[in-house]
XYZ file of C-alpha atoms in Angstrom:
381
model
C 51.012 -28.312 -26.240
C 53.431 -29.860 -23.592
C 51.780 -32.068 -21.352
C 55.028 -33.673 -19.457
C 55.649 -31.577 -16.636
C 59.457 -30.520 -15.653
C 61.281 -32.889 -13.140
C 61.144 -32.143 -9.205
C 64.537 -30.442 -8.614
C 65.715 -33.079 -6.317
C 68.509 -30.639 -4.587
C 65.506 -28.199 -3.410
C 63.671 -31.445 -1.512
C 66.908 -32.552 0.157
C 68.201 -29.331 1.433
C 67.426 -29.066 5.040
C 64.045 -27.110 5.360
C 64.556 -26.297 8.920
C 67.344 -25.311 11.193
C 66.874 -28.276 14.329
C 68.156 -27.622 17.698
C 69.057 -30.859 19.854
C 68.354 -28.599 22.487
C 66.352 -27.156 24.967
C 63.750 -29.635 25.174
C 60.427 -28.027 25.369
C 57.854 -29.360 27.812
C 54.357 -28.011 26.917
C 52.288 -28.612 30.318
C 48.767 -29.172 29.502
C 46.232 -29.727 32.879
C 42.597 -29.146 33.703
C 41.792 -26.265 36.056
C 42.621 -27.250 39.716
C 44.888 -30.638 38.621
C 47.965 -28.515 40.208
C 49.473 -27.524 36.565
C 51.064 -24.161 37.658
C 52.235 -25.741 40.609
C 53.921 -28.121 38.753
C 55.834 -26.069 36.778
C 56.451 -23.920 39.989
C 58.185 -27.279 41.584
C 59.995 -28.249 38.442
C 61.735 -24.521 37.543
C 62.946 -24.448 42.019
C 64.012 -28.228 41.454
C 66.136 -27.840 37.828
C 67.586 -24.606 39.452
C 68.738 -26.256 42.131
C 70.717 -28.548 40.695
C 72.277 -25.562 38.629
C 70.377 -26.407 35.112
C 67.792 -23.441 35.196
C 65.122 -23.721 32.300
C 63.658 -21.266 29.981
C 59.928 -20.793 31.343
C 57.635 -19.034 29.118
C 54.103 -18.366 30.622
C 51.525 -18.675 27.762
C 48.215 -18.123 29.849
C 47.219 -14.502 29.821
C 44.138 -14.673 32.119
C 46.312 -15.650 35.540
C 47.201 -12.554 37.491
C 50.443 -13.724 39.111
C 52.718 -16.383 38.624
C 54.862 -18.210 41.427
C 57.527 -19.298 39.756
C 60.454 -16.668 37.484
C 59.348 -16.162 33.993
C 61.598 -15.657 31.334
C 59.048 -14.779 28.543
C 55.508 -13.452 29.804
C 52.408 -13.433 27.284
C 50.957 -10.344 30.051
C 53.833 -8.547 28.694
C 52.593 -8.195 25.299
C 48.987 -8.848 25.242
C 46.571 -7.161 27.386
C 44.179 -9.710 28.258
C 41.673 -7.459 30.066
C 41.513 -5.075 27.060
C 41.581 -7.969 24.810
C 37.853 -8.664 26.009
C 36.621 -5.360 25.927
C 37.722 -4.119 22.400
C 36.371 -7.202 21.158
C 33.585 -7.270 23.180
C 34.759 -10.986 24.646
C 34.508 -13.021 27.598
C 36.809 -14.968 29.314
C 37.470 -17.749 26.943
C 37.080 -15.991 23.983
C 39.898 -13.041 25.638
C 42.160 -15.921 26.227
C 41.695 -17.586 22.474
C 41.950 -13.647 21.067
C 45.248 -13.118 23.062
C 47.053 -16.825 22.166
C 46.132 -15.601 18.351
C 47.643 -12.051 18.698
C 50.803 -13.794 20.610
C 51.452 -16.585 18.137
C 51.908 -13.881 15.245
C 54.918 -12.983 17.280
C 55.863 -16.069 17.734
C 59.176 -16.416 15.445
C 60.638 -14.061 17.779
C 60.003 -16.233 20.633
C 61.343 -19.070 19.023
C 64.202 -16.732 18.516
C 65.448 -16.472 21.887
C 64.534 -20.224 22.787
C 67.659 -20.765 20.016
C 69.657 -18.250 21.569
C 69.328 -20.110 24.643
C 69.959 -23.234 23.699
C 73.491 -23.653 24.733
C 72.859 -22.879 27.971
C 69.543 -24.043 28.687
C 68.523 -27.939 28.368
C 64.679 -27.351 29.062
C 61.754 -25.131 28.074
C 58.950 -25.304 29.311
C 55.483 -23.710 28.518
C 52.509 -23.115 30.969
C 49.551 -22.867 29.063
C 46.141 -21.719 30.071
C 44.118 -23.717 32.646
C 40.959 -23.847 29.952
C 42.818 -26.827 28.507
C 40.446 -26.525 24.890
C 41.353 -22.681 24.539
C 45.006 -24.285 23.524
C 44.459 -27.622 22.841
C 41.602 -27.220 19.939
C 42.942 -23.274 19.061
C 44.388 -22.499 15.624
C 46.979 -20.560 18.211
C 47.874 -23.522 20.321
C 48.294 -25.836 16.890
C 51.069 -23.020 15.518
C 52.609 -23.261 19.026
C 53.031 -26.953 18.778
C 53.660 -27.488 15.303
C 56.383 -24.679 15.137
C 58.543 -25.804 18.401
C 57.994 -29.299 17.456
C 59.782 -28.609 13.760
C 62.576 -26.884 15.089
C 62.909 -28.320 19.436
C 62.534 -31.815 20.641
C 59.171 -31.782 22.089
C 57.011 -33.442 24.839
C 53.575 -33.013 25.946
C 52.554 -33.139 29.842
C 49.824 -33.697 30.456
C 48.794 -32.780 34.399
C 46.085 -35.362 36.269
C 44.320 -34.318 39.493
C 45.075 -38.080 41.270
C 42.620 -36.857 44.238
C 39.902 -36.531 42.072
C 40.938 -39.101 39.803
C 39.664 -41.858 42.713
C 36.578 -42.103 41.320
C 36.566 -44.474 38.197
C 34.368 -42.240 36.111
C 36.588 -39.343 36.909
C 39.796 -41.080 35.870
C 38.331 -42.461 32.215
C 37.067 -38.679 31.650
C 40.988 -37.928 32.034
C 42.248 -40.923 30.020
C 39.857 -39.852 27.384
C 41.024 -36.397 27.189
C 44.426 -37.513 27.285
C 43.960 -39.886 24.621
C 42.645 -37.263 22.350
C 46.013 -34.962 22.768
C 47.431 -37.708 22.159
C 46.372 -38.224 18.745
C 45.787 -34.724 17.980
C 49.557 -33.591 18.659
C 51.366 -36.527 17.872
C 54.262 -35.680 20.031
C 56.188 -37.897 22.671
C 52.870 -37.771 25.395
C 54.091 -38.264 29.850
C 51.086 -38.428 31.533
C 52.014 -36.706 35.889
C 49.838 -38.098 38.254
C 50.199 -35.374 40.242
C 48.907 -34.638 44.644
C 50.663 -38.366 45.086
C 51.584 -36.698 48.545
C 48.183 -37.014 49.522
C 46.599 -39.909 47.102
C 49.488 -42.347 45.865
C 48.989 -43.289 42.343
C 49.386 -47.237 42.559
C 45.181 -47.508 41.954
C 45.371 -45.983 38.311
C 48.356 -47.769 37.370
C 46.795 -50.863 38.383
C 43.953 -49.957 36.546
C 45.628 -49.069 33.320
C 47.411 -52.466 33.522
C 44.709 -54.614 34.548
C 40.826 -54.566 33.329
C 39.463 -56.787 35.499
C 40.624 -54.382 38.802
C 38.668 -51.402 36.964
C 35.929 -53.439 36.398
C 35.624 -54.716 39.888
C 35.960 -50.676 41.065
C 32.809 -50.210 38.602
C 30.834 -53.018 39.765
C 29.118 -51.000 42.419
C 27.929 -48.483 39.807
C 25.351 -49.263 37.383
C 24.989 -45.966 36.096
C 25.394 -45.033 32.476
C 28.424 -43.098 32.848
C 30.028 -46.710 34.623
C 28.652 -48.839 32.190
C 30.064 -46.369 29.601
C 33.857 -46.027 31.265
C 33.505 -49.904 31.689
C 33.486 -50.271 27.823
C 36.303 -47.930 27.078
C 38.772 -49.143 29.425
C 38.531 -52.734 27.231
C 39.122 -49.832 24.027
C 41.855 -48.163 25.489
C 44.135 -51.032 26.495
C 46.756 -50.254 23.358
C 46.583 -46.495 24.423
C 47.690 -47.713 28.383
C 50.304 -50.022 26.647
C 52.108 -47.198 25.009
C 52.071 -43.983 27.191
C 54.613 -43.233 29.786
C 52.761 -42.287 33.509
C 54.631 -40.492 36.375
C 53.618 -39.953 39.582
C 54.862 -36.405 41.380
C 54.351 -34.710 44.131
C 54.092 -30.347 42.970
C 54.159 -30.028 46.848
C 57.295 -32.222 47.809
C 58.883 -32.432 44.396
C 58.659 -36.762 45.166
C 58.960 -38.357 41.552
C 61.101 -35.618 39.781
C 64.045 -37.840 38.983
C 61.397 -39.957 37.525
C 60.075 -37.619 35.596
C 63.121 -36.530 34.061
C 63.955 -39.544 33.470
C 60.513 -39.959 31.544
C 61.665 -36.905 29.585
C 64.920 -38.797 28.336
C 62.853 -41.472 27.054
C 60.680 -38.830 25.461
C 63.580 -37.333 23.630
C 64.703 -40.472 22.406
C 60.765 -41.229 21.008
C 61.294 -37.817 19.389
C 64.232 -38.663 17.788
C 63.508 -41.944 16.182
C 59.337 -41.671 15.770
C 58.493 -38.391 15.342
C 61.422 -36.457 13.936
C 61.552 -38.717 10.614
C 57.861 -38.905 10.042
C 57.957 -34.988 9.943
C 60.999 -34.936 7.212
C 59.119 -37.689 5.402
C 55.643 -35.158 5.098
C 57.681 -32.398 4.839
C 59.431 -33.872 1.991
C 56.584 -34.848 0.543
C 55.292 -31.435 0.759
C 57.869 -30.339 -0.624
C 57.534 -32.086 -3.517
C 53.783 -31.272 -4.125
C 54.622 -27.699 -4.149
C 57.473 -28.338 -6.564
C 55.156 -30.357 -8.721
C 52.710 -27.580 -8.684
C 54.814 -24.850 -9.769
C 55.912 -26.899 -12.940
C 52.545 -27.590 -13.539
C 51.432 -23.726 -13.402
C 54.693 -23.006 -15.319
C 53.504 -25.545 -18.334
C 50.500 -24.193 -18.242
C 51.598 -20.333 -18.314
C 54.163 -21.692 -21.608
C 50.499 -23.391 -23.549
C 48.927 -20.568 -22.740
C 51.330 -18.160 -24.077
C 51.899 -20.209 -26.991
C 48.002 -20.292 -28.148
C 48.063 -16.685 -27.559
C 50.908 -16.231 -29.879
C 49.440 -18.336 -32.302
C 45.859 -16.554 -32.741
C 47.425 -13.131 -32.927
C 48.649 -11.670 -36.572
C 52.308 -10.996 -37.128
C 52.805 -7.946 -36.479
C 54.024 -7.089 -39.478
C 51.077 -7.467 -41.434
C 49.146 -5.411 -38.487
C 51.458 -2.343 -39.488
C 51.206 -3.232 -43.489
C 47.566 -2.842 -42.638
C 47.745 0.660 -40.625
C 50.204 2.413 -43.715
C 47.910 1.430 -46.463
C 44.592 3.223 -44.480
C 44.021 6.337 -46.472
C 43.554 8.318 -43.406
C 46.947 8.850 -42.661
C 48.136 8.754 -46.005
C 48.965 5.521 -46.845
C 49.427 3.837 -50.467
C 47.864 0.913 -51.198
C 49.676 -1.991 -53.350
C 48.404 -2.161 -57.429
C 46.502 -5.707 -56.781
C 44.538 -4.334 -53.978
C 43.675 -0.736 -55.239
C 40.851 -1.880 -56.844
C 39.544 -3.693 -53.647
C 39.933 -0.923 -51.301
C 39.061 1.468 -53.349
C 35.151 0.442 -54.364
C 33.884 0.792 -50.809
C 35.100 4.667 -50.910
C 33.533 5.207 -54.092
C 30.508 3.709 -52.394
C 30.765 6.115 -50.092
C 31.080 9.018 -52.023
C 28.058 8.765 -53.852
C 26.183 8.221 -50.792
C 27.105 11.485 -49.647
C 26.345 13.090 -53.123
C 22.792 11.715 -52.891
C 22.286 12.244 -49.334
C 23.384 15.986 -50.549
C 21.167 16.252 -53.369
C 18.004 15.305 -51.561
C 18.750 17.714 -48.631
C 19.072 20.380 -51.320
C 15.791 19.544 -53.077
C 13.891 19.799 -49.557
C 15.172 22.786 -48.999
C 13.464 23.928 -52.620
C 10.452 22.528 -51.721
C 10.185 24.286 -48.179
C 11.282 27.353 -50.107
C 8.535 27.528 -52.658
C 6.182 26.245 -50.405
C 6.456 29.659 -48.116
C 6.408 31.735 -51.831
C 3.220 30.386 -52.608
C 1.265 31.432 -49.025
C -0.361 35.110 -48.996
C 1.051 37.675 -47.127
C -0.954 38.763 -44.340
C 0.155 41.747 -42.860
C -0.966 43.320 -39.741
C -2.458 46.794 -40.567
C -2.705 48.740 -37.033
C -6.209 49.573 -35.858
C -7.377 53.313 -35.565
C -8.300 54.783 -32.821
């Protein structure tokens, strides 16, 4: 039995698995309800086509019933969100997940025209659904990612509510969230302060640099929830060190060069963090498949082999079949006297078995001799 298993065909591992494009760059814009998300991306398609460098917007959120801004691939075009919930008897969440899980099984030809695109377009971007967990934590949204981030350079922005985020217990909730992303995507992560028209965002850069001024804006609150965000500001200082925060204005379009220029840094992060980790699993993916089909392949040949080995030659098998007297067959000199014994054996069973079934009948025979006749004799009348 073989035990050493073939070795990995090299040329199959370094052959490239996936066709790249340098270009467009796909923003996926992630937000809570109400941070200003569609907006956003409302501001960002007028301001790119102004300066002549229109994007490719796809709409991924199936629930909203119009949207502000030109759309160059619609999810409400394919999937009926509406009848989504009632043939599966859903509700809203549940119609949205459905409909991102119908969508994504079209999804190669989506990524289809993004290619065709890409030497005229330098960004994508991608409104998803305000229920940020029905495409964050979806099977959908994961394929989404994973499949523009093999094949696009791609960024995740992530949309904050800076009105609401005043409130220290508010903002950790949104660092938290953001934090999770984060380490769930893996991609190049630009966190948009957005509404700095009406609250500038110097107060949460401050306190992402600085513990001591979010403590002192906790001090006042002795709640849990303060005592809580108190701790996990000290936790989350690495996280503040490394993630890129813009402020913008979806109203005034204030911080846009900014944030493009947040996006060029993004691309580069792409290129030289994330781009060679994925060849380096993919690789080694790869190679575990490889190593597995040699290993079935082994396996299959031992098993085969032991087969062969159990069976009789066939030869002997049809040696076997000629010499059975049934069809006529003659058996060698040597072995006549072998097979023949058990057919004698037989034949004088069946004379016996004969003989005794002819002396019954006797018996019964003389048996009905030896009664008197009675005979009915018919009565007079």
């Amino acid at each position: 039995m073989a035990t050493a298993e073939a070795p990995v065909d090299e040329a199959v591992i370094d052959q490239p698995l996936l066709e790249r494009h340098k270009k467009p760059v796909c923003l996926i814009v992630l937000g809570m309800a109400g941070s200003g998300k569609t907006t956003f991306v409302q501001q960002l398609t007028s301001r790119l086509h102004a300066k002549n460098k229109p994007p490719y917007v796809i709409n991924l959120d199936p629930a909203c019933k119009e949207v502000p801004y030109p759309v160059n691939i619609d999810i409400r075009d394919t999937v009926n969100y509406k009848e989504v919930m009632k043939q599966y008897s859903l509700g809203p969440n549940g119609g949205i997940v459905t409909s991102l899980n119908l969508f994504a099984t079209k999804f190669d030809q989506l990524i289809t025209l993004v290619a065709k695109k890409s030497a005229d377009t330098d960004i994508a971007i991608f409104d998803t659904p305000g229920q940020i967990e029905v495409f964050t934590w979806s099977a959908s949204g994961t394929i989404i990612t994973e499949t523009l981030a093999a094949l696009f350079p791609t960024v995740v922005v992530y949309v904050i509510d800076t009105v609401r985020s005043v409130s220290p217990v508010t903002f950790m909730s949104n660092m938290l969230y953001a934090c999770s992303i984060l380490y769930k995507l893996r991609l190049p992560f630009i966190i948009v302060m957005n509404k700095i028209d009406v609250v500038k965002h110097d107060f949460a850069l401050e306190w992402m640099k600085d513990f001591d001024v979010f403590e002192k804006a906790v001090n006042g609150d002795e709640s849990y929830h303060a005592n809580l965000s108190r701790s996990l500001s000290m936790a989350l200082d690495e996280f503040y060190q490394d993630i890129t925060t813009v402020g913008f204005s979806a109203v005034t379009g204030e911080g846009f060069e900014a944030f493009l220029k947040a996006v060029d840094a993004a691309v580069v992060e792409y290129e030289t963090d994330y781009r060679p980790e994925h060849d380096r699993l993919q690789k080694l993916q790869a190679e575990e498949r490889t190593k597995e089909q040699n290993r079935q392949k082994q396996k299959f040949k031992s098993d085969f082999e032991k087969d062969n080995e159990r069976q009789i030659p066939s030869s002997q098998v049809s040696d076997i079949f000629l010499r059975h007297r049934a069809v006529g067959g003659e058996s060698s000199s040597d072995e006549e006297g072998q097979e023949g014994n058990p057919e004698d054996d037989d034949d004088e069973e069946d004379g016996a078995g004969y003989k005794s079934f002819h002396k019954y009948l006797e018996e019964q025979k003389k048996k009905q001799q030896s009664k008197p006749n009675k005979v009915n004799k018919p009565s007079s009348s």
